[in-house]
């Protein structure tokens, strides 16, 4: 059986909070919500890097086998 993962809407944004090379928070939402989340995380974790980028579908390499 093959499962097809629904891709996020092209407008969705992914916000990540980084501690060095490790992601400690990962949030995907519509642009307005993502911007608010990014602002909050930037205030809360002022010394850490917070990134925002377009969301992309992540499919595991073995997804076709499940």
mmCIF file with all atom_site columns, N, CA and C in Angstrom:
data_model
loop_
_atom_site.group_PDB
_atom_site.id
_atom_site.type_symbol
_atom_site.label_atom_id
_atom_site.label_alt_id
_atom_site.label_comp_id
_atom_site.label_asym_id
_atom_site.label_entity_id
_atom_site.label_seq_id
_atom_site.pdbx_PDB_ins_code
_atom_site.Cartn_x
_atom_site.Cartn_y
_atom_site.Cartn_z
_atom_site.occupancy
_atom_site.B_iso_or_equiv
_atom_site.pdbx_formal_charge
_atom_site.auth_seq_id
_atom_site.auth_comp_id
_atom_site.auth_asym_id
_atom_site.auth_atom_id
_atom_site.pdbx_PDB_model_num
ATOM 1   N N  . UNK A 1 1  ? 0.840  -1.162 0.000  1.00 0.00 ? 1  UNK A N  1
ATOM 2   C CA . UNK A 1 1  ? 0.000  0.000  0.000  1.00 0.00 ? 1  UNK A CA 1
ATOM 3   C C  . UNK A 1 1  ? 0.896  1.240  0.000  1.00 0.00 ? 1  UNK A C  1
ATOM 4   N N  . UNK A 1 2  ? 0.584  2.194  -0.842 1.00 0.00 ? 2  UNK A N  1
ATOM 5   C CA . UNK A 1 2  ? 1.343  3.432  -0.927 1.00 0.00 ? 2  UNK A CA 1
ATOM 6   C C  . UNK A 1 2  ? 0.546  4.550  -0.290 1.00 0.00 ? 2  UNK A C  1
ATOM 7   N N  . UNK A 1 3  ? 1.212  5.310  0.560  1.00 0.00 ? 3  UNK A N  1
ATOM 8   C CA . UNK A 1 3  ? 0.578  6.443  1.219  1.00 0.00 ? 3  UNK A CA 1
ATOM 9   C C  . UNK A 1 3  ? 1.130  7.724  0.627  1.00 0.00 ? 3  UNK A C  1
ATOM 10  N N  . UNK A 1 4  ? 0.247  8.606  0.253  1.00 0.00 ? 4  UNK A N  1
ATOM 11  C CA . UNK A 1 4  ? 0.667  9.887  -0.306 1.00 0.00 ? 4  UNK A CA 1
ATOM 12  C C  . UNK A 1 4  ? 0.514  10.937 0.778  1.00 0.00 ? 4  UNK A C  1
ATOM 13  N N  . UNK A 1 5  ? 1.606  11.603 1.092  1.00 0.00 ? 5  UNK A N  1
ATOM 14  C CA . UNK A 1 5  ? 1.573  12.646 2.115  1.00 0.00 ? 5  UNK A CA 1
ATOM 15  C C  . UNK A 1 5  ? 1.055  13.932 1.500  1.00 0.00 ? 5  UNK A C  1
ATOM 16  N N  . UNK A 1 6  ? 0.156  14.591 2.187  1.00 0.00 ? 6  UNK A N  1
ATOM 17  C CA . UNK A 1 6  ? -0.368 15.871 1.711  1.00 0.00 ? 6  UNK A CA 1
ATOM 18  C C  . UNK A 1 6  ? 0.705  16.940 1.905  1.00 0.00 ? 6  UNK A C  1
ATOM 19  N N  . UNK A 1 7  ? 1.009  17.622 0.844  1.00 0.00 ? 7  UNK A N  1
ATOM 20  C CA . UNK A 1 7  ? 2.019  18.681 0.914  1.00 0.00 ? 7  UNK A CA 1
ATOM 21  C C  . UNK A 1 7  ? 1.411  19.927 1.545  1.00 0.00 ? 7  UNK A C  1
ATOM 22  N N  . UNK A 1 8  ? 2.211  20.680 2.340  1.00 0.00 ? 8  UNK A N  1
ATOM 23  C CA . UNK A 1 8  ? 1.690  21.914 2.900  1.00 0.00 ? 8  UNK A CA 1
ATOM 24  C C  . UNK A 1 8  ? 1.356  22.900 1.789  1.00 0.00 ? 8  UNK A C  1
ATOM 25  N N  . UNK A 1 9  ? 0.459  23.804 2.089  1.00 0.00 ? 9  UNK A N  1
ATOM 26  C CA . UNK A 1 9  ? 0.118  24.850 1.129  1.00 0.00 ? 9  UNK A CA 1
ATOM 27  C C  . UNK A 1 9  ? 1.382  25.642 0.804  1.00 0.00 ? 9  UNK A C  1
ATOM 28  N N  . UNK A 1 10 ? 1.528  26.101 -0.432 1.00 0.00 ? 10 UNK A N  1
ATOM 29  C CA . UNK A 1 10 ? 2.727  26.843 -0.803 1.00 0.00 ? 10 UNK A CA 1
ATOM 30  C C  . UNK A 1 10 ? 2.960  28.075 0.070  1.00 0.00 ? 10 UNK A C  1
ATOM 31  N N  . UNK A 1 11 ? 1.897  28.621 0.638  1.00 0.00 ? 11 UNK A N  1
ATOM 32  C CA . UNK A 1 11 ? 2.035  29.821 1.457  1.00 0.00 ? 11 UNK A CA 1
ATOM 33  C C  . UNK A 1 11 ? 2.495  29.503 2.879  1.00 0.00 ? 11 UNK A C  1
ATOM 34  N N  . UNK A 1 12 ? 2.494  28.245 3.286  1.00 0.00 ? 12 UNK A N  1
ATOM 35  C CA . UNK A 1 12 ? 2.885  27.889 4.651  1.00 0.00 ? 12 UNK A CA 1
ATOM 36  C C  . UNK A 1 12 ? 4.348  28.239 4.899  1.00 0.00 ? 12 UNK A C  1
ATOM 37  N N  . UNK A 1 13 ? 4.633  28.613 6.128  1.00 0.00 ? 13 UNK A N  1
ATOM 38  C CA . UNK A 1 13 ? 5.996  28.966 6.525  1.00 0.00 ? 13 UNK A CA 1
ATOM 39  C C  . UNK A 1 13 ? 6.440  28.067 7.670  1.00 0.00 ? 13 UNK A C  1
ATOM 40  N N  . UNK A 1 14 ? 7.726  27.768 7.694  1.00 0.00 ? 14 UNK A N  1
ATOM 41  C CA . UNK A 1 14 ? 8.315  26.927 8.734  1.00 0.00 ? 14 UNK A CA 1
ATOM 42  C C  . UNK A 1 14 ? 9.258  27.781 9.559  1.00 0.00 ? 14 UNK A C  1
ATOM 43  N N  . UNK A 1 15 ? 9.025  27.806 10.856 1.00 0.00 ? 15 UNK A N  1
ATOM 44  C CA . UNK A 1 15 ? 9.857  28.567 11.791 1.00 0.00 ? 15 UNK A CA 1
ATOM 45  C C  . UNK A 1 15 ? 10.638 27.562 12.623 1.00 0.00 ? 15 UNK A C  1
ATOM 46  N N  . UNK A 1 16 ? 11.936 27.789 12.735 1.00 0.00 ? 16 UNK A N  1
ATOM 47  C CA . UNK A 1 16 ? 12.771 26.909 13.555 1.00 0.00 ? 16 UNK A CA 1
ATOM 48  C C  . UNK A 1 16 ? 13.641 27.738 14.484 1.00 0.00 ? 16 UNK A C  1
ATOM 49  N N  . UNK A 1 17 ? 13.819 27.216 15.699 1.00 0.00 ? 17 UNK A N  1
ATOM 50  C CA . UNK A 1 17 ? 14.710 27.825 16.687 1.00 0.00 ? 17 UNK A CA 1
ATOM 51  C C  . UNK A 1 17 ? 15.903 26.896 16.803 1.00 0.00 ? 17 UNK A C  1
ATOM 52  N N  . UNK A 1 18 ? 17.093 27.467 16.656 1.00 0.00 ? 18 UNK A N  1
ATOM 53  C CA . UNK A 1 18 ? 18.326 26.681 16.613 1.00 0.00 ? 18 UNK A CA 1
ATOM 54  C C  . UNK A 1 18 ? 19.178 26.917 17.854 1.00 0.00 ? 18 UNK A C  1
ATOM 55  N N  . UNK A 1 19 ? 19.682 25.840 18.418 1.00 0.00 ? 19 UNK A N  1
ATOM 56  C CA . UNK A 1 19 ? 20.700 25.888 19.470 1.00 0.00 ? 19 UNK A CA 1
ATOM 57  C C  . UNK A 1 19 ? 21.936 25.280 18.843 1.00 0.00 ? 19 UNK A C  1
ATOM 58  N N  . UNK A 1 20 ? 22.790 26.147 18.309 1.00 0.00 ? 20 UNK A N  1
ATOM 59  C CA . UNK A 1 20 ? 23.931 25.666 17.531 1.00 0.00 ? 20 UNK A CA 1
ATOM 60  C C  . UNK A 1 20 ? 23.423 25.023 16.262 1.00 0.00 ? 20 UNK A C  1
ATOM 61  N N  . UNK A 1 21 ? 23.725 23.750 16.061 1.00 0.00 ? 21 UNK A N  1
ATOM 62  C CA . UNK A 1 21 ? 23.257 23.042 14.862 1.00 0.00 ? 21 UNK A CA 1
ATOM 63  C C  . UNK A 1 21 ? 22.016 22.200 15.132 1.00 0.00 ? 21 UNK A C  1
ATOM 64  N N  . UNK A 1 22 ? 21.460 22.310 16.333 1.00 0.00 ? 22 UNK A N  1
ATOM 65  C CA . UNK A 1 22 ? 20.304 21.501 16.721 1.00 0.00 ? 22 UNK A CA 1
ATOM 66  C C  . UNK A 1 22 ? 19.028 22.335 16.722 1.00 0.00 ? 22 UNK A C  1
ATOM 67  N N  . UNK A 1 23 ? 17.985 21.797 16.120 1.00 0.00 ? 23 UNK A N  1
ATOM 68  C CA . UNK A 1 23 ? 16.682 22.456 16.138 1.00 0.00 ? 23 UNK A CA 1
ATOM 69  C C  . UNK A 1 23 ? 16.001 22.099 17.446 1.00 0.00 ? 23 UNK A C  1
ATOM 70  N N  . UNK A 1 24 ? 15.611 23.129 18.215 1.00 0.00 ? 24 UNK A N  1
ATOM 71  C CA . UNK A 1 24 ? 14.932 22.865 19.485 1.00 0.00 ? 24 UNK A CA 1
ATOM 72  C C  . UNK A 1 24 ? 13.438 23.175 19.404 1.00 0.00 ? 24 UNK A C  1
ATOM 73  N N  . UNK A 1 25 ? 13.010 23.860 18.346 1.00 0.00 ? 25 UNK A N  1
ATOM 74  C CA . UNK A 1 25 ? 11.587 24.119 18.123 1.00 0.00 ? 25 UNK A CA 1
ATOM 75  C C  . UNK A 1 25 ? 11.351 24.189 16.625 1.00 0.00 ? 25 UNK A C  1
ATOM 76  N N  . UNK A 1 26 ? 10.265 23.588 16.176 1.00 0.00 ? 26 UNK A N  1
ATOM 77  C CA . UNK A 1 26 ? 9.929  23.546 14.755 1.00 0.00 ? 26 UNK A CA 1
ATOM 78  C C  . UNK A 1 26 ? 8.427  23.753 14.634 1.00 0.00 ? 26 UNK A C  1
ATOM 79  N N  . UNK A 1 27 ? 8.008  24.787 13.902 1.00 0.00 ? 27 UNK A N  1
ATOM 80  C CA . UNK A 1 27 ? 6.597  25.164 13.811 1.00 0.00 ? 27 UNK A CA 1
ATOM 81  C C  . UNK A 1 27 ? 6.271  25.516 12.372 1.00 0.00 ? 27 UNK A C  1
ATOM 82  N N  . UNK A 1 28 ? 5.186  24.960 11.837 1.00 0.00 ? 28 UNK A N  1
ATOM 83  C CA . UNK A 1 28 ? 4.746  25.259 10.481 1.00 0.00 ? 28 UNK A CA 1
ATOM 84  C C  . UNK A 1 28 ? 3.322  25.802 10.546 1.00 0.00 ? 28 UNK A C  1
ATOM 85  N N  . UNK A 1 29 ? 3.107  26.949 9.883  1.00 0.00 ? 29 UNK A N  1
ATOM 86  C CA . UNK A 1 29 ? 1.787  27.585 9.918  1.00 0.00 ? 29 UNK A CA 1
ATOM 87  C C  . UNK A 1 29 ? 1.630  28.526 8.738  1.00 0.00 ? 29 UNK A C  1
ATOM 88  N N  . UNK A 1 30 ? 0.433  29.100 8.648  1.00 0.00 ? 30 UNK A N  1
ATOM 89  C CA . UNK A 1 30 ? 0.177  30.142 7.658  1.00 0.00 ? 30 UNK A CA 1
ATOM 90  C C  . UNK A 1 30 ? 1.102  31.327 7.954  1.00 0.00 ? 30 UNK A C  1
ATOM 91  N N  . UNK A 1 31 ? 1.398  32.160 6.958  1.00 0.00 ? 31 UNK A N  1
ATOM 92  C CA . UNK A 1 31 ? 2.371  33.238 7.138  1.00 0.00 ? 31 UNK A CA 1
ATOM 93  C C  . UNK A 1 31 ? 2.127  34.148 8.346  1.00 0.00 ? 31 UNK A C  1
ATOM 94  N N  . UNK A 1 32 ? 0.892  34.586 8.569  1.00 0.00 ? 32 UNK A N  1
ATOM 95  C CA . UNK A 1 32 ? 0.631  35.506 9.682  1.00 0.00 ? 32 UNK A CA 1
ATOM 96  C C  . UNK A 1 32 ? 0.933  34.843 11.029 1.00 0.00 ? 32 UNK A C  1
ATOM 97  N N  . UNK A 1 33 ? 0.518  33.603 11.197 1.00 0.00 ? 33 UNK A N  1
ATOM 98  C CA . UNK A 1 33 ? 0.786  32.882 12.442 1.00 0.00 ? 33 UNK A CA 1
ATOM 99  C C  . UNK A 1 33 ? 2.274  32.604 12.607 1.00 0.00 ? 33 UNK A C  1
ATOM 100 N N  . UNK A 1 34 ? 2.938  32.268 11.516 1.00 0.00 ? 34 UNK A N  1
ATOM 101 C CA . UNK A 1 34 ? 4.374  31.984 11.570 1.00 0.00 ? 34 UNK A CA 1
ATOM 102 C C  . UNK A 1 34 ? 5.167  33.228 11.959 1.00 0.00 ? 34 UNK A C  1
ATOM 103 N N  . UNK A 1 35 ? 4.766  34.383 11.454 1.00 0.00 ? 35 UNK A N  1
ATOM 104 C CA . UNK A 1 35 ? 5.467  35.623 11.794 1.00 0.00 ? 35 UNK A CA 1
ATOM 105 C C  . UNK A 1 35 ? 5.288  35.945 13.273 1.00 0.00 ? 35 UNK A C  1
ATOM 106 N N  . UNK A 1 36 ? 4.073  35.743 13.805 1.00 0.00 ? 36 UNK A N  1
ATOM 107 C CA . UNK A 1 36 ? 3.847  35.979 15.235 1.00 0.00 ? 36 UNK A CA 1
ATOM 108 C C  . UNK A 1 36 ? 4.673  35.009 16.079 1.00 0.00 ? 36 UNK A C  1
ATOM 109 N N  . UNK A 1 37 ? 4.724  33.748 15.658 1.00 0.00 ? 37 UNK A N  1
ATOM 110 C CA . UNK A 1 37 ? 5.512  32.751 16.383 1.00 0.00 ? 37 UNK A CA 1
ATOM 111 C C  . UNK A 1 37 ? 6.994  33.112 16.355 1.00 0.00 ? 37 UNK A C  1
ATOM 112 N N  . UNK A 1 38 ? 7.474  33.522 15.185 1.00 0.00 ? 38 UNK A N  1
ATOM 113 C CA . UNK A 1 38 ? 8.874  33.911 15.061 1.00 0.00 ? 38 UNK A CA 1
ATOM 114 C C  . UNK A 1 38 ? 9.195  35.079 15.987 1.00 0.00 ? 38 UNK A C  1
ATOM 115 N N  . UNK A 1 39 ? 8.321  36.064 16.040 1.00 0.00 ? 39 UNK A N  1
ATOM 116 C CA . UNK A 1 39 ? 8.544  37.218 16.912 1.00 0.00 ? 39 UNK A CA 1
ATOM 117 C C  . UNK A 1 39 ? 8.595  36.794 18.378 1.00 0.00 ? 39 UNK A C  1
ATOM 118 N N  . UNK A 1 40 ? 7.687  35.924 18.776 1.00 0.00 ? 40 UNK A N  1
ATOM 119 C CA . UNK A 1 40 ? 7.678  35.444 20.157 1.00 0.00 ? 40 UNK A CA 1
ATOM 120 C C  . UNK A 1 40 ? 8.922  34.644 20.500 1.00 0.00 ? 40 UNK A C  1
ATOM 121 N N  . UNK A 1 41 ? 9.344  33.773 19.600 1.00 0.00 ? 41 UNK A N  1
ATOM 122 C CA . UNK A 1 41 ? 10.537 32.969 19.857 1.00 0.00 ? 41 UNK A CA 1
ATOM 123 C C  . UNK A 1 41 ? 11.804 33.829 19.871 1.00 0.00 ? 41 UNK A C  1
ATOM 124 N N  . UNK A 1 42 ? 11.817 34.861 19.034 1.00 0.00 ? 42 UNK A N  1
ATOM 125 C CA . UNK A 1 42 ? 12.974 35.760 19.009 1.00 0.00 ? 42 UNK A CA 1
ATOM 126 C C  . UNK A 1 42 ? 13.081 36.500 20.341 1.00 0.00 ? 42 UNK A C  1
ATOM 127 N N  . UNK A 1 43 ? 11.946 36.928 20.903 1.00 0.00 ? 43 UNK A N  1
ATOM 128 C CA . UNK A 1 43 ? 11.968 37.590 22.216 1.00 0.00 ? 43 UNK A CA 1
ATOM 129 C C  . UNK A 1 43 ? 12.362 36.611 23.311 1.00 0.00 ? 43 UNK A C  1
ATOM 130 N N  . UNK A 1 44 ? 11.794 35.416 23.264 1.00 0.00 ? 44 UNK A N  1
ATOM 131 C CA . UNK A 1 44 ? 12.038 34.424 24.325 1.00 0.00 ? 44 UNK A CA 1
ATOM 132 C C  . UNK A 1 44 ? 13.470 33.899 24.301 1.00 0.00 ? 44 UNK A C  1
ATOM 133 N N  . UNK A 1 45 ? 13.996 33.650 23.108 1.00 0.00 ? 45 UNK A N  1
ATOM 134 C CA . UNK A 1 45 ? 15.343 33.096 22.954 1.00 0.00 ? 45 UNK A CA 1
ATOM 135 C C  . UNK A 1 45 ? 16.219 34.100 22.211 1.00 0.00 ? 45 UNK A C  1
ATOM 136 N N  . UNK A 1 46 ? 16.478 35.230 22.818 1.00 0.00 ? 46 UNK A N  1
ATOM 137 C CA . UNK A 1 46 ? 17.180 36.334 22.170 1.00 0.00 ? 46 UNK A CA 1
ATOM 138 C C  . UNK A 1 46 ? 18.580 35.953 21.677 1.00 0.00 ? 46 UNK A C  1
ATOM 139 N N  . UNK A 1 47 ? 19.227 35.018 22.335 1.00 0.00 ? 47 UNK A N  1
ATOM 140 C CA . UNK A 1 47 ? 20.596 34.674 21.942 1.00 0.00 ? 47 UNK A CA 1
ATOM 141 C C  . UNK A 1 47 ? 20.661 33.544 20.914 1.00 0.00 ? 47 UNK A C  1
ATOM 142 N N  . UNK A 1 48 ? 19.514 32.962 20.553 1.00 0.00 ? 48 UNK A N  1
ATOM 143 C CA . UNK A 1 48 ? 19.500 31.861 19.591 1.00 0.00 ? 48 UNK A CA 1
ATOM 144 C C  . UNK A 1 48 ? 19.047 32.335 18.219 1.00 0.00 ? 48 UNK A C  1
ATOM 145 N N  . UNK A 1 49 ? 19.408 31.563 17.206 1.00 0.00 ? 49 UNK A N  1
ATOM 146 C CA . UNK A 1 49 ? 19.010 31.876 15.831 1.00 0.00 ? 49 UNK A CA 1
ATOM 147 C C  . UNK A 1 49 ? 17.596 31.349 15.600 1.00 0.00 ? 49 UNK A C  1
ATOM 148 N N  . UNK A 1 50 ? 16.740 32.212 15.050 1.00 0.00 ? 50 UNK A N  1
ATOM 149 C CA . UNK A 1 50 ? 15.372 31.834 14.695 1.00 0.00 ? 50 UNK A CA 1
ATOM 150 C C  . UNK A 1 50 ? 15.221 32.072 13.200 1.00 0.00 ? 50 UNK A C  1
ATOM 151 N N  . UNK A 1 51 ? 14.853 31.023 12.461 1.00 0.00 ? 51 UNK A N  1
ATOM 152 C CA . UNK A 1 51 ? 14.714 31.142 11.010 1.00 0.00 ? 51 UNK A CA 1
ATOM 153 C C  . UNK A 1 51 ? 13.265 30.952 10.597 1.00 0.00 ? 51 UNK A C  1
ATOM 154 N N  . UNK A 1 52 ? 12.912 31.581 9.471  1.00 0.00 ? 52 UNK A N  1
ATOM 155 C CA . UNK A 1 52 ? 11.596 31.386 8.871  1.00 0.00 ? 52 UNK A CA 1
ATOM 156 C C  . UNK A 1 52 ? 11.817 31.193 7.374  1.00 0.00 ? 52 UNK A C  1
ATOM 157 N N  . UNK A 1 53 ? 11.161 30.180 6.813  1.00 0.00 ? 53 UNK A N  1
ATOM 158 C CA . UNK A 1 53 ? 11.357 29.849 5.396  1.00 0.00 ? 53 UNK A CA 1
ATOM 159 C C  . UNK A 1 53 ? 10.084 29.191 4.870  1.00 0.00 ? 53 UNK A C  1
ATOM 160 N N  . UNK A 1 54 ? 9.926  29.112 3.565  1.00 0.00 ? 54 UNK A N  1
ATOM 161 C CA . UNK A 1 54 ? 8.761  28.414 3.012  1.00 0.00 ? 54 UNK A CA 1
ATOM 162 C C  . UNK A 1 54 ? 8.774  26.947 3.449  1.00 0.00 ? 54 UNK A C  1
ATOM 163 N N  . UNK A 1 55 ? 7.609  26.433 3.793  1.00 0.00 ? 55 UNK A N  1
ATOM 164 C CA . UNK A 1 55 ? 7.511  25.028 4.196  1.00 0.00 ? 55 UNK A CA 1
ATOM 165 C C  . UNK A 1 55 ? 7.597  24.146 2.964  1.00 0.00 ? 55 UNK A C  1
ATOM 166 N N  . UNK A 1 56 ? 8.275  23.033 3.090  1.00 0.00 ? 56 UNK A N  1
ATOM 167 C CA . UNK A 1 56 ? 8.366  22.060 1.998  1.00 0.00 ? 56 UNK A CA 1
ATOM 168 C C  . UNK A 1 56 ? 7.922  20.714 2.530  1.00 0.00 ? 56 UNK A C  1
ATOM 169 N N  . UNK A 1 57 ? 7.434  19.891 1.659  1.00 0.00 ? 57 UNK A N  1
ATOM 170 C CA . UNK A 1 57 ? 7.008  18.550 2.062  1.00 0.00 ? 57 UNK A CA 1
ATOM 171 C C  . UNK A 1 57 ? 8.236  17.688 2.281  1.00 0.00 ? 57 UNK A C  1
ATOM 172 N N  . UNK A 1 58 ? 8.276  17.037 3.414  1.00 0.00 ? 58 UNK A N  1
ATOM 173 C CA . UNK A 1 58 ? 9.367  16.122 3.706  1.00 0.00 ? 58 UNK A CA 1
ATOM 174 C C  . UNK A 1 58 ? 8.815  14.710 3.633  1.00 0.00 ? 58 UNK A C  1
ATOM 175 N N  . UNK A 1 59 ? 9.367  13.906 2.759  1.00 0.00 ? 59 UNK A N  1
ATOM 176 C CA . UNK A 1 59 ? 8.918  12.530 2.600  1.00 0.00 ? 59 UNK A CA 1
ATOM 177 C C  . UNK A 1 59 ? 10.080 11.615 2.931  1.00 0.00 ? 59 UNK A C  1
ATOM 178 N N  . UNK A 1 60 ? 9.829  10.678 3.836  1.00 0.00 ? 60 UNK A N  1
ATOM 179 C CA . UNK A 1 60 ? 10.885 9.738  4.207  1.00 0.00 ? 60 UNK A CA 1
ATOM 180 C C  . UNK A 1 60 ? 11.233 8.857  3.006  1.00 0.00 ? 60 UNK A C  1
ATOM 181 N N  . UNK A 1 61 ? 12.495 8.456  2.855  1.00 0.00 ? 61 UNK A N  1
ATOM 182 C CA . UNK A 1 61 ? 12.890 7.616  1.724  1.00 0.00 ? 61 UNK A CA 1
ATOM 183 C C  . UNK A 1 61 ? 12.143 6.297  1.676  1.00 0.00 ? 61 UNK A C  1
ATOM 184 N N  . UNK A 1 62 ? 11.749 5.761  2.838  1.00 0.00 ? 62 UNK A N  1
ATOM 185 C CA . UNK A 1 62 ? 11.057 4.472  2.848  1.00 0.00 ? 62 UNK A CA 1
ATOM 186 C C  . UNK A 1 62 ? 9.536  4.625  2.860  1.00 0.00 ? 62 UNK A C  1
ATOM 187 N N  . UNK A 1 63 ? 9.010  5.804  2.580  1.00 0.00 ? 63 UNK A N  1
ATOM 188 C CA . UNK A 1 63 ? 7.574  6.054  2.640  1.00 0.00 ? 63 UNK A CA 1
ATOM 189 C C  . UNK A 1 63 ? 6.798  5.176  1.644  1.00 0.00 ? 63 UNK A C  1
ATOM 190 N N  . UNK A 1 64 ? 7.361  4.878  0.511  1.00 0.00 ? 64 UNK A N  1
ATOM 191 C CA . UNK A 1 64 ? 6.673  4.059  -0.486 1.00 0.00 ? 64 UNK A CA 1
ATOM 192 C C  . UNK A 1 64 ? 6.503  2.618  -0.023 1.00 0.00 ? 64 UNK A C  1
ATOM 193 N N  . UNK A 1 65 ? 7.335  2.170  0.909  1.00 0.00 ? 65 UNK A N  1
ATOM 194 C CA . UNK A 1 65 ? 7.287  0.798  1.387  1.00 0.00 ? 65 UNK A CA 1
ATOM 195 C C  . UNK A 1 65 ? 6.255  0.594  2.490  1.00 0.00 ? 65 UNK A C  1
ATOM 196 N N  . UNK A 1 66 ? 5.684  1.669  3.021  1.00 0.00 ? 66 UNK A N  1
ATOM 197 C CA . UNK A 1 66 ? 4.756  1.504  4.143  1.00 0.00 ? 66 UNK A CA 1
ATOM 198 C C  . UNK A 1 66 ? 3.334  1.291  3.714  1.00 0.00 ? 66 UNK A C  1
#
